[in-house]
Coordinates of C-alpha atoms in Angstrom, one line a residue:
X6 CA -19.4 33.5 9.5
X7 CA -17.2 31.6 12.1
X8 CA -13.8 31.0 10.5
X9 CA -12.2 26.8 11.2
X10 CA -9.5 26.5 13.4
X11 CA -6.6 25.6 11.2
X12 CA -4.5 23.1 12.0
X13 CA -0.6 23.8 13.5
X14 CA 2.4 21.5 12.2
X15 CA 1.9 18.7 13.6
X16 CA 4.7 17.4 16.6
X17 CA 6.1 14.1 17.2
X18 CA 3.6 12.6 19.9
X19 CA 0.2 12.7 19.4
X20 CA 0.3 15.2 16.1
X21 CA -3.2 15.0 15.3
X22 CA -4.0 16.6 18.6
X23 CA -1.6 19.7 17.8
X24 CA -3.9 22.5 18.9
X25 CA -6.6 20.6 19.8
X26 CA -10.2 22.7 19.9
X27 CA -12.6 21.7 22.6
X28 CA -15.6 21.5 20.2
X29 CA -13.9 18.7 18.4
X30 CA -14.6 16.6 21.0
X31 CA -17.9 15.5 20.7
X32 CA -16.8 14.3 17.0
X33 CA -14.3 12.4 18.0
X34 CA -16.2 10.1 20.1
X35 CA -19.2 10.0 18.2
X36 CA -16.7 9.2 15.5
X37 CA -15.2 6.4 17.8
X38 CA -18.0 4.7 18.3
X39 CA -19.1 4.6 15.4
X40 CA -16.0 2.9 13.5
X41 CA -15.8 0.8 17.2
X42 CA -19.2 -0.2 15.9
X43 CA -18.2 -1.4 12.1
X44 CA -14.4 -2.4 13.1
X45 CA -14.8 -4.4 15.7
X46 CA -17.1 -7.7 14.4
X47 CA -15.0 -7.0 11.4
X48 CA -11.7 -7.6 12.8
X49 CA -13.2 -10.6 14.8
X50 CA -14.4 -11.5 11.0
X51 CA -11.5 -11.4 9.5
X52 CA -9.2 -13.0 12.1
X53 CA -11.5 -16.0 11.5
X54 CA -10.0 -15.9 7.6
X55 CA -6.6 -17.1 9.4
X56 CA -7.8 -19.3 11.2
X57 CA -7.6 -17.7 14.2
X58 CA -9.8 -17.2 17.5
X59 CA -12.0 -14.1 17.1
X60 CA -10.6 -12.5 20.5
X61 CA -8.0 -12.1 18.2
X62 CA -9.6 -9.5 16.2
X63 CA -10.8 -7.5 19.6
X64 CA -7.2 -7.2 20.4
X65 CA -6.1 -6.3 17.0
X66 CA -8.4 -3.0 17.7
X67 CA -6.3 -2.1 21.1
X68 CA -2.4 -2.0 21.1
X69 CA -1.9 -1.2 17.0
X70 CA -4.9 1.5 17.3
X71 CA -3.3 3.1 20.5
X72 CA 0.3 2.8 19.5
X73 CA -0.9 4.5 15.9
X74 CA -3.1 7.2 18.2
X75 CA -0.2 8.3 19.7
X76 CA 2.6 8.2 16.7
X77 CA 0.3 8.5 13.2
X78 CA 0.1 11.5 11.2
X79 CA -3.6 10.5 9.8
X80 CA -6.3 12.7 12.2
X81 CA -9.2 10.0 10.8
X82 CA -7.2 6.7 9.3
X83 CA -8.5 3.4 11.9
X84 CA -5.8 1.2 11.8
X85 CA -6.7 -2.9 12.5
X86 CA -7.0 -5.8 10.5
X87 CA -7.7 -6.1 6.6
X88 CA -8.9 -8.2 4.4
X89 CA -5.9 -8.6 2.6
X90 CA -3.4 -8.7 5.6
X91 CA -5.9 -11.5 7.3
X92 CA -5.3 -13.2 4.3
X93 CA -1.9 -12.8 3.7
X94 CA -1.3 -13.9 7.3
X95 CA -3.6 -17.2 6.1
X96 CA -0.9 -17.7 3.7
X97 CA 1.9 -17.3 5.6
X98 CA 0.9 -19.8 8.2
X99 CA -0.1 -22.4 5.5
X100 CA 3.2 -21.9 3.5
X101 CA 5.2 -22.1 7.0
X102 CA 3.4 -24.9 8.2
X103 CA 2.0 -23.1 10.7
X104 CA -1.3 -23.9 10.0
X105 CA -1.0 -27.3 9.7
X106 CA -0.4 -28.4 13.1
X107 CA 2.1 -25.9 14.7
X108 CA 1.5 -26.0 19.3
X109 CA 1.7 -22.4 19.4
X110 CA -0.2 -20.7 16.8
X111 CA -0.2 -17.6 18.4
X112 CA 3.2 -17.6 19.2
X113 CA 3.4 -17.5 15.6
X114 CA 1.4 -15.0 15.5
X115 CA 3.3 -12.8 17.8
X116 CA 6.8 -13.3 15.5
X117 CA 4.7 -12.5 12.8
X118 CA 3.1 -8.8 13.6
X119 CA 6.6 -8.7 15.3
X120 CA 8.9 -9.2 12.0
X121 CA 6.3 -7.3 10.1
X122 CA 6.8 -4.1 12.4
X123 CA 10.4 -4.6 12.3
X124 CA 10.2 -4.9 8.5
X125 CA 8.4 -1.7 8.4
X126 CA 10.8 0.0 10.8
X127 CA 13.6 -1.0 8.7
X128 CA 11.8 0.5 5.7
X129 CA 11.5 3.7 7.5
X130 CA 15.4 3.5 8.5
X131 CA 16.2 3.2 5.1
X132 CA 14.0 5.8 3.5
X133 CA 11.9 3.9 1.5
X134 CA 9.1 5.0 2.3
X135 CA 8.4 7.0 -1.3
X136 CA 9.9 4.3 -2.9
X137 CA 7.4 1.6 -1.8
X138 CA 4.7 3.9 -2.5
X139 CA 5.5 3.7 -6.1
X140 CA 4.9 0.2 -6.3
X141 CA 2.4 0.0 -9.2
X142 CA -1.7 0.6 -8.6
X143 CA -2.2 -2.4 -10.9
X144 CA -0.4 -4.8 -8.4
X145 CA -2.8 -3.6 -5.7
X146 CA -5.7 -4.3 -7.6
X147 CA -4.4 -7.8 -8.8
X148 CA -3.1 -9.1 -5.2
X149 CA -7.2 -7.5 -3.7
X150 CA -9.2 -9.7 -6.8
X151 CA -6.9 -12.6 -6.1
X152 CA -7.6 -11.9 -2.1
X153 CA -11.5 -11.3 -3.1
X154 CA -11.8 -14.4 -5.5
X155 CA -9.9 -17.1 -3.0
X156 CA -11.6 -15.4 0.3
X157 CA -14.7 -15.5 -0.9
X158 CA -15.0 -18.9 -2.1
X159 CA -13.4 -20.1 1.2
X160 CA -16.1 -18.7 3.1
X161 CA -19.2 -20.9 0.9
X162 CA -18.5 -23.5 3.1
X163 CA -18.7 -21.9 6.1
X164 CA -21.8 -19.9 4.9
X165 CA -23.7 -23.8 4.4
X166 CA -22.7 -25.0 7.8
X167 CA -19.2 -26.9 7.4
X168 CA -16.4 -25.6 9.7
X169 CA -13.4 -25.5 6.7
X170 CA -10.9 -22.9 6.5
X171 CA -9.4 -23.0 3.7
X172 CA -8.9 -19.4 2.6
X173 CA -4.7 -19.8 3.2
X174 CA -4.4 -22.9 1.1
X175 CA -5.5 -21.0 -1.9
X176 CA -8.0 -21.0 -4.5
X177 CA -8.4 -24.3 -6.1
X178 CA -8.8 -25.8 -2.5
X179 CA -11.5 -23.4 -1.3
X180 CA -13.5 -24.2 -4.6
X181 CA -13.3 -28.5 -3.6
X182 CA -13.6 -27.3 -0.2
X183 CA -17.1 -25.9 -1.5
X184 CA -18.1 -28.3 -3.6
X185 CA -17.6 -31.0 -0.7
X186 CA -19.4 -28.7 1.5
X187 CA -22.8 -28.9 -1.0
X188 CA -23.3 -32.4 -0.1
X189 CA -23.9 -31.7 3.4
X190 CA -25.5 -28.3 3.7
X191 CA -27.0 -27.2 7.0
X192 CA -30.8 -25.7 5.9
X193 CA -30.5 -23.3 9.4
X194 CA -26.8 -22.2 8.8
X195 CA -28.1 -21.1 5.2
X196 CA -31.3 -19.2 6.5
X197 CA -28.4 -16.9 8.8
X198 CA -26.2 -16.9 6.3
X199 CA -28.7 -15.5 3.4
X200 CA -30.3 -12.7 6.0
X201 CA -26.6 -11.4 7.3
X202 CA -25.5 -11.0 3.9
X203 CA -29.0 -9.5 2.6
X204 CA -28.9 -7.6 6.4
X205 CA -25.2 -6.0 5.4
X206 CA -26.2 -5.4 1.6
X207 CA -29.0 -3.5 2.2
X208 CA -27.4 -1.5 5.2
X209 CA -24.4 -0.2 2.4
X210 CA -27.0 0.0 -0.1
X211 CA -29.9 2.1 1.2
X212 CA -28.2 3.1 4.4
X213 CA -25.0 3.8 4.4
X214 CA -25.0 5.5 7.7
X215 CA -25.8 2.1 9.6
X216 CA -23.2 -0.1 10.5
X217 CA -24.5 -3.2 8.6
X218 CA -21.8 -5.7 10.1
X219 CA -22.3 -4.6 13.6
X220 CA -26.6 -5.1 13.3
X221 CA -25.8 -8.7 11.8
X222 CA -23.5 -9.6 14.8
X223 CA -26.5 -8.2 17.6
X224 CA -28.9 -10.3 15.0
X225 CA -26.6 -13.1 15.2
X226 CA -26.2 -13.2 18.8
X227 CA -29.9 -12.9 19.7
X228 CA -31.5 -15.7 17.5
X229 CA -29.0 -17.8 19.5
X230 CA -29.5 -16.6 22.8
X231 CA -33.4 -16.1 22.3
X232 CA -34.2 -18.9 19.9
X233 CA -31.6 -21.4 20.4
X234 CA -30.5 -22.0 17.0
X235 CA -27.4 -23.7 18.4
X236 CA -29.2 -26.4 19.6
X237 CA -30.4 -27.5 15.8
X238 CA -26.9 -27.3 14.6
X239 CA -25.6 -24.3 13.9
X240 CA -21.6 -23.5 14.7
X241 CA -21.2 -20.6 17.3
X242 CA -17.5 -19.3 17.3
X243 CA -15.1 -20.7 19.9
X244 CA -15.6 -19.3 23.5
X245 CA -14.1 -15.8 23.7
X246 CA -12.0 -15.5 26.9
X247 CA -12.6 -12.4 29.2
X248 CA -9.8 -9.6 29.8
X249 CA -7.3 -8.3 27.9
X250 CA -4.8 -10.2 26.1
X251 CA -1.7 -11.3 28.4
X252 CA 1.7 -10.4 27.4
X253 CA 3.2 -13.0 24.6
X254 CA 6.5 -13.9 23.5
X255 CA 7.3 -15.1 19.7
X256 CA 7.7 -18.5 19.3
X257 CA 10.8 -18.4 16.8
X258 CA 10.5 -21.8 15.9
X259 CA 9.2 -20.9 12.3
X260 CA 11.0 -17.6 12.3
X261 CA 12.2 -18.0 8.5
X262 CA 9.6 -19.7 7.1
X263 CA 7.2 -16.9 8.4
X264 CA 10.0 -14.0 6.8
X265 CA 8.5 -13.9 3.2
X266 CA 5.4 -13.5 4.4
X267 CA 6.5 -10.8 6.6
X268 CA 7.7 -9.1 3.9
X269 CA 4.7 -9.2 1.6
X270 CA 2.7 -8.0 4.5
X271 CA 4.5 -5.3 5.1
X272 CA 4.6 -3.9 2.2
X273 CA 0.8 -4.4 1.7
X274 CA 0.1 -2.5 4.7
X275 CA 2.1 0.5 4.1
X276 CA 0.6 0.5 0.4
X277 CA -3.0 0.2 2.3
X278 CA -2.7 2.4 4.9
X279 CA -1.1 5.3 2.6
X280 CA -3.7 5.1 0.4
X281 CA -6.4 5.4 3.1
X282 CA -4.4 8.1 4.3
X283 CA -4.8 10.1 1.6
X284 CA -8.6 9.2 1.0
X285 CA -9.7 10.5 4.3
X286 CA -7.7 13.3 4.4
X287 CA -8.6 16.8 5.3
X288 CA -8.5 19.9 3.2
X289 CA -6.5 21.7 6.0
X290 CA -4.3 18.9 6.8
X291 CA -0.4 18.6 6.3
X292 CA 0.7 16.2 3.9
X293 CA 0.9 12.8 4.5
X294 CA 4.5 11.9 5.4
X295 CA 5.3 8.8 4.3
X296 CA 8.8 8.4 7.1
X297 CA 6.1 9.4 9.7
X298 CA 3.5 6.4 8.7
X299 CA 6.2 4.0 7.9
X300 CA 7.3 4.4 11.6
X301 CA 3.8 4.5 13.2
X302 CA 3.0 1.6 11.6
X303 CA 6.0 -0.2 12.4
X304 CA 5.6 0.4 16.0
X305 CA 1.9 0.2 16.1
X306 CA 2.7 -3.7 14.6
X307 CA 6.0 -4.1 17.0
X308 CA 3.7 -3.6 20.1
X309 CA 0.6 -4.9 19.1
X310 CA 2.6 -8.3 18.6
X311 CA 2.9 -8.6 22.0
X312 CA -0.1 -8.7 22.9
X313 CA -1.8 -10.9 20.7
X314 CA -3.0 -8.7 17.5
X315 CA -2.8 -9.5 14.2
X316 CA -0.6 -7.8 11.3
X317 CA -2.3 -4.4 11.0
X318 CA -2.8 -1.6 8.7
X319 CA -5.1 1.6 7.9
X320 CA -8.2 0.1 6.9
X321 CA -10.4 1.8 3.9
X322 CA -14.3 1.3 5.4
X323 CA -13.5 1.8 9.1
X324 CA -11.5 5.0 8.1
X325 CA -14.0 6.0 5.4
X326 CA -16.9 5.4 8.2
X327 CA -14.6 7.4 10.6
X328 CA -13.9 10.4 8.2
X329 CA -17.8 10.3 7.8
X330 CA -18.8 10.6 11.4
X331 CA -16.8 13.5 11.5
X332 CA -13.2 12.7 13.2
X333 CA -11.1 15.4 13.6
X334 CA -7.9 13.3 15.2
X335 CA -6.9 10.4 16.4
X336 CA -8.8 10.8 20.3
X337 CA -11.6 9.1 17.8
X338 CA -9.1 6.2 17.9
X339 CA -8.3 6.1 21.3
X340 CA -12.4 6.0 21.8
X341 CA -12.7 3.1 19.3
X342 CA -9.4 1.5 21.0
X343 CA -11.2 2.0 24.6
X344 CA -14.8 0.0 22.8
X345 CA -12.5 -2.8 22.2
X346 CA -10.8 -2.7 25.7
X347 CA -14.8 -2.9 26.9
X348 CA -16.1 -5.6 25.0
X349 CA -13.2 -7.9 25.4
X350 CA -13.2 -7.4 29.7
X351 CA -17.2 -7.3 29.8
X352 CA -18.9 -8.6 26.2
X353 CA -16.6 -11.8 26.0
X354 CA -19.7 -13.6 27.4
X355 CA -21.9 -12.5 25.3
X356 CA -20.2 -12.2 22.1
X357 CA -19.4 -16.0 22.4
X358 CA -22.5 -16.5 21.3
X359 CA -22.1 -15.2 17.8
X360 CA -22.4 -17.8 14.9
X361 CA -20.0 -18.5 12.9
X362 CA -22.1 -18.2 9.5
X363 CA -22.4 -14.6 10.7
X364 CA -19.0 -13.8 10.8
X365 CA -18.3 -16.0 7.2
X366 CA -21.1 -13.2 6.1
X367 CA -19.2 -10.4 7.3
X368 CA -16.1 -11.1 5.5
X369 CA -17.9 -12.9 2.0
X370 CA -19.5 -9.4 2.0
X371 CA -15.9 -7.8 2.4
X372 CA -14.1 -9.3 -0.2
X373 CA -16.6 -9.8 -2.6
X374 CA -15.9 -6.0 -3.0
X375 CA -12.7 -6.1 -3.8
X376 CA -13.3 -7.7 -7.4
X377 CA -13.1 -4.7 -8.8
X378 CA -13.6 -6.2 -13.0
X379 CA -15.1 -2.8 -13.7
X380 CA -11.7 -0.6 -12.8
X381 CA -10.6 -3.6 -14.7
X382 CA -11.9 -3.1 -17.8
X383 CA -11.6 0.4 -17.8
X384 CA -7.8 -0.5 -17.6
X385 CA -8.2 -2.5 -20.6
X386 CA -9.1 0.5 -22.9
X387 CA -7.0 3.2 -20.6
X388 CA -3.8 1.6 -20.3
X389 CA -3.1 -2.0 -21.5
X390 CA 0.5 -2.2 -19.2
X391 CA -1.6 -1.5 -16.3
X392 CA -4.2 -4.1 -17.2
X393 CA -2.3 -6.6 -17.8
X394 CA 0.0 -6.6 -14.6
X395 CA -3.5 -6.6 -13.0
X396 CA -4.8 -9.5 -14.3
X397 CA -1.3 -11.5 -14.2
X398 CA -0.9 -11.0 -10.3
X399 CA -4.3 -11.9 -10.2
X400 CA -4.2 -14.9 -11.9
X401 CA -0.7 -15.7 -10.0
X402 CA -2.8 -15.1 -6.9
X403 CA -5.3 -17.6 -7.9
X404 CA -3.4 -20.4 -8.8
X405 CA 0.3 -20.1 -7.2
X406 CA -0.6 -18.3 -3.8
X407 CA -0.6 -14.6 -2.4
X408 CA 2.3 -14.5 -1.1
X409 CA 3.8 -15.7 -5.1
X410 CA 1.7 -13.2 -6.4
X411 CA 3.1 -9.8 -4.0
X412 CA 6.0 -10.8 -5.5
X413 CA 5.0 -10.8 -9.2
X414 CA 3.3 -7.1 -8.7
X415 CA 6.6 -5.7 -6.7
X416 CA 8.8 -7.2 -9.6
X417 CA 7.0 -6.4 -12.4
X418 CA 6.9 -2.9 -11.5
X419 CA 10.6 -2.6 -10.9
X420 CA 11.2 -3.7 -13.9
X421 CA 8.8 -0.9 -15.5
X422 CA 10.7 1.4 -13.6
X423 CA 14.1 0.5 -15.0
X424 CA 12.4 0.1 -18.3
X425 CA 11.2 3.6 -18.3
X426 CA 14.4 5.2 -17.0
X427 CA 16.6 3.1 -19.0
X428 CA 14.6 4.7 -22.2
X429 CA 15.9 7.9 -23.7
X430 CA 14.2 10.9 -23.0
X431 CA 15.4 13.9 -25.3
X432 CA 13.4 17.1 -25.8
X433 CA 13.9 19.1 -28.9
X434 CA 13.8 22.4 -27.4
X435 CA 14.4 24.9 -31.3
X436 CA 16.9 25.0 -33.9
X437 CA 18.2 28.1 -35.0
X438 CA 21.1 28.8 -38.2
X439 CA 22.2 25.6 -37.8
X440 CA 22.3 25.3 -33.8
X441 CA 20.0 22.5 -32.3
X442 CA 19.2 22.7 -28.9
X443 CA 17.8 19.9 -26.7
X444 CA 17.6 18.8 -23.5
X445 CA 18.3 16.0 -21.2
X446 CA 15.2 15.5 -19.8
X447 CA 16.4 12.9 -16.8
X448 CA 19.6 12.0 -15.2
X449 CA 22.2 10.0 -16.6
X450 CA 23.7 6.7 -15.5
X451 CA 25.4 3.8 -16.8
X452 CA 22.2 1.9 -17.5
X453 CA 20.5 4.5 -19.8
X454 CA 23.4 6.8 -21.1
X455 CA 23.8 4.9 -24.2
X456 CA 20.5 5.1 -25.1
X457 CA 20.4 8.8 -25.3
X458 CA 23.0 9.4 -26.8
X459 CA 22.0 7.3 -30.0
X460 CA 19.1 9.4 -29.7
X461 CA 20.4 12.6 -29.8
X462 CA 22.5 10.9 -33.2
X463 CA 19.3 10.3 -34.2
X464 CA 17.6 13.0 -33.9
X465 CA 20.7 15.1 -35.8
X466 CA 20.8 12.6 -38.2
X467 CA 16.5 13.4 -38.8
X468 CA 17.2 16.6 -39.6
X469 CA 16.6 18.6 -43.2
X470 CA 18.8 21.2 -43.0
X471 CA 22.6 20.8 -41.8
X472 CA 23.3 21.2 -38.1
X473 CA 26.5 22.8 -37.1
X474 CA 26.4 23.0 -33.7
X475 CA 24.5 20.5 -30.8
X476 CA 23.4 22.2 -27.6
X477 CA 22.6 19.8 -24.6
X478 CA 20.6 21.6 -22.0
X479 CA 22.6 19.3 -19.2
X480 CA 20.0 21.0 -16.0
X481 CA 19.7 17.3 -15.1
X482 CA 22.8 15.8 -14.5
X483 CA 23.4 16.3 -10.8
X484 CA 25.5 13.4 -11.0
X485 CA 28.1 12.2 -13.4
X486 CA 29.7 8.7 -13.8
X487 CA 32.8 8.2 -15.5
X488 CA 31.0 6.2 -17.6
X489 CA 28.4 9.5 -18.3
X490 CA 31.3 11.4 -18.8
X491 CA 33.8 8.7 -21.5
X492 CA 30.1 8.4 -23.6
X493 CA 29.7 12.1 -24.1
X494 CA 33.4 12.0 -24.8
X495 CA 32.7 9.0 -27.8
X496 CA 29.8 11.1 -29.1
X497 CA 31.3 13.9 -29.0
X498 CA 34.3 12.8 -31.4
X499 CA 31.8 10.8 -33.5
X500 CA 30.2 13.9 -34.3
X501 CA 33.0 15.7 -34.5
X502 CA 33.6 13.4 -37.9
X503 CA 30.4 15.1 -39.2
X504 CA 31.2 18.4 -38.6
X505 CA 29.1 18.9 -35.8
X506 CA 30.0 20.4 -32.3
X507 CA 28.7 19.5 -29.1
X508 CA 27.9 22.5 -26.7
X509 CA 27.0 21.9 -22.8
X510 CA 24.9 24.0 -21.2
X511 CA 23.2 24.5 -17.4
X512 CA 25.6 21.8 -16.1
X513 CA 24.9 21.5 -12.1
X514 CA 27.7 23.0 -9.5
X515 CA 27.9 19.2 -8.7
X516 CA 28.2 17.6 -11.4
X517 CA 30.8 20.4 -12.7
X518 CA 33.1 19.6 -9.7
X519 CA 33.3 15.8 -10.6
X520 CA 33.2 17.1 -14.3
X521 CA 36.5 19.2 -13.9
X522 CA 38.6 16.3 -13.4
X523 CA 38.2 14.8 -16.8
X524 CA 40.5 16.5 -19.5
X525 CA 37.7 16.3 -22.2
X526 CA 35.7 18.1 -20.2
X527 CA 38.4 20.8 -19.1
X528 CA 39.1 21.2 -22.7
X529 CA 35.5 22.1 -23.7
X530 CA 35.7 24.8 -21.4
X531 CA 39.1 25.7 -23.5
X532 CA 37.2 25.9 -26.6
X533 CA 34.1 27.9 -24.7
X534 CA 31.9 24.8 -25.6
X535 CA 30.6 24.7 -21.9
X536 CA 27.6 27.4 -21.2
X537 CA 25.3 28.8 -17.8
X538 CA 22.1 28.4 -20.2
X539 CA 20.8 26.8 -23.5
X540 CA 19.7 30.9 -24.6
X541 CA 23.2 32.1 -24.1
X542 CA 24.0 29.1 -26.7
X543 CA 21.4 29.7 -29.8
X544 CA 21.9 32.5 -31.9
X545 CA 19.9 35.8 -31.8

């Protein structure tokens, strides 16, 4: 039995090719191919959600894939466009007034990706990396079904022949959007629209191994060019230009109203493409890093600004059709990155002929996904927190905005995070002839040292039999405050007035150093009330 190659720590430029194996070769671009097949007509799909020309999409597959190629840790993560970035971007123009009649759109654009690179960059600088990664699973759910719901809707229209976008302007405005839309519904436009989406339904249904998106845009493009539908009516996308995207500087002009959304983007897209990260990661593979993503997809959105590509991120079907065709590092990437280079120098032509009811299929299918109401009700009987930070971001998502509703999830998680540290957390570890020991079981700070020290009172005061002596297993106070230090002081004289002792034990080196310049402290060690461990404390 032939033994795997394993895989070497991985280096600084291209890491997923650290002892690359000839044989993986053939998986890679099979794998490239593959994903260039599913990601490509999606990223043209979903850059049509902000409004923006589908050559945008192709050239969201070059620069950020490459730049990601060469600096990502993730051997078989695709990084483009989402769902949720495309509409996040949607909201960002609308709320900057981008949308609305700005000359340069996609000089916009460019300060965008740009500002959302730098943001990421900046996160990476500041090692927050494990921080944002934290950011509750509840807020990513709410912000997708808020993304799902208004997306989806905002593509009806589209779907029954009118040309709206309305998927940046929010819920309630896709849904009049829609029902304006009924009154003039194109019967051809509908007969495309119902077979694409039956077309990419089936495909992930019955045959999940076909790329479902990519047969709908060949589909799409041949009843045109064969049968002329275009000629009773039906919208084709704007004319794709031919070549590569020409070197682009921001237009600044909108520079702060675009910053917010910046932020929320970024943020998204590290939370997306860590996650992805981790689903389509190999057995044999290193951790994923969290500095090393944070910077590749920084820089993959710094120089993919340039030229024309949209906010990206690790997307979860291209990666998960990648990782299934058998990628073994990130050459699948470059292959997919070099499809995209091909069909915007040589397909523009051709792919000009795609419908747009096609594409309004593509990403109606997409989002529809991400309504997740049964992780929702399992919530709902697992944990209520959880469920109902879900469903308030998605509500907030509905009715105020995205961009309102990022900002609800990232908050309302901080504040569980302060909540839960800011609680007490005492273990009783034994008592023993009147000795009880417990420990600390996080740090202390100013915030939270009140709160366990009334519970240690508390839990002496709960007590049957008398307690003498308190030992405080002290392991995790690497770091003590002077405010730490003048509360342990209080409780110790308050107990003091019971008859009861305190005793440290396992105090940290560090904390020991600061410790020694308090004269409380120095006179516990006097009285031999400072210990190495909680066993040397309790009595035999």
């Amino acid at each position: 039995m032939t033994v795997p190659p394993s895989r070497p720590p991985q280096r600084l430029l291209l890491p997923t090719t650290a002892g690359y194996h000839r044989s993986w070769l053939r998986y890679d671009i099979v794998a490239g191919l593959t994903t260039g097949a599913v990601v490509i007509p999606q990223a043209m799909a979903y850059a049509s959600i902000a409004n923006l020309p589908a050559e945008v999409g192709i050239y969201t597959c070059i620069v950020p894939m490459l730049v990601y190629a060469v600096l990502g840790g993730s051997a078989a993560m695709s990084v483009s466009t989402t769902s949720t970035i495309a509409t996040l971007t949607a909201t960002t123009f609308v709320a900057a007034g981008v949308a609305q009649g700005a000359e340069d759109a996609l000089g916009s654009l460019v300060t965008l990706s740009l500002l959302v690179g730098l943001v990421l960059l900046g996160l990476r600088a500041l090692r927050l990396g494990a921080l944002i990664e934290n950011i509750n699973v509840a807020t990513i759910l709410g912000v997708k079904i808020g993304v799902g719901g208004t997306v989806a809707v905002a593509q009806i229209p589209i779907l029954l022949g009118e040309d709206v976008r309305s998927a940046g302007e929010g819920f309630f405005r896709a849904v009049l959007a829609t029902g304006r839309a009924l009154e003039t519904a194109h019967l051809p436009t509908i007969a495309i629209s119902v077979a694409s989406i039956a077309i990419i339904v089936f495909c992930k249904r019955y045959l999940p191994r076909v790329p479902g998106t990519f047969l709908v845009a060949c589909a799409g493009i041949a009843v045109v060019a064969w049968a002329g539908v275009d000629g009773t009516g039906v919208a084709l996308i704007d004319p794709v230009p031919q070549g590569l995207p020409a070197f682009t500087l921001p237009d600044t002009t909108q520079l702060v109203g675009l910053l917010p959304g910046a932020l929320a983007i970024a943020i998204m897209a590290f939370l997306e493409s860590a996650t992805v990260a981790r689903s389509v990661q190999a057995a044999d593979a290193p951790p994923t890093d969290a500095g090393r993503e944070l910077r590749a997809a920084g820089a993959a959105n710094c120089a993919g600004a340039f030229f024309l590509a949209m906010p990206a991120a690790g997307g979860l079907s291209q990666s998960a059709v990648n990782y299934a065709a058998g990628a073994k590092t990130q050459i699948s990437s470059l292959v997919t990155a070099g499809l995209a280079i091909l069909a915007a120098t040589a397909l523009a032509p051709t792919i000009s002929l795609l419908p747009q009811a096609t594409l309004a299929a593509m990403v109606f299918v997409a989002v529809v996904g991400l309504i997740d109401i049964p992780t929702l009700i399992r919530w709902a009987r697992l944990s209520p927190v959880d469920f109902w930070i879900a469903l308030l971001v998605a509500g907030v998502g509905l009715t105020a905005g995205l961009l309102p509703a990022v900002a609800v999830g990232v908050a309302s998680t901080l504040l569980l995070v302060l909540r839960e540290i800011n609680s007490a957390h005492i273990d009783v570890l034994g008592k023993r002839d009147g000795v009880l020991a417990v420990r600390l079981a996080y740090g202390l700070y100013t915030a939270n040292v009140r709160a366990n020290t009334d519970a240690i009172l508390g839990i002496i005061a709960a007590e049957t039999t008398p307690v003498r002596i308190v030992a405080i297993d002290a392991h995790q106070l690497r770091f003590l405050s002077v405010t730490v230090l003048t509360s342990f002081e209080e409780l110790d004289q308050e107990l003091r007035r019971s008859g009861v002792t305190i005793h440290l034990a396992a105090l940290p080196e560090q904390a020991r150093v600061r410790a020694v310049h308090s004269e409380w402290f120095l006179s516990l060690i006097r009285q031999q009330r400072v210990h190495t461990s909680i066993a040397s404390v309790l009595p035999e």
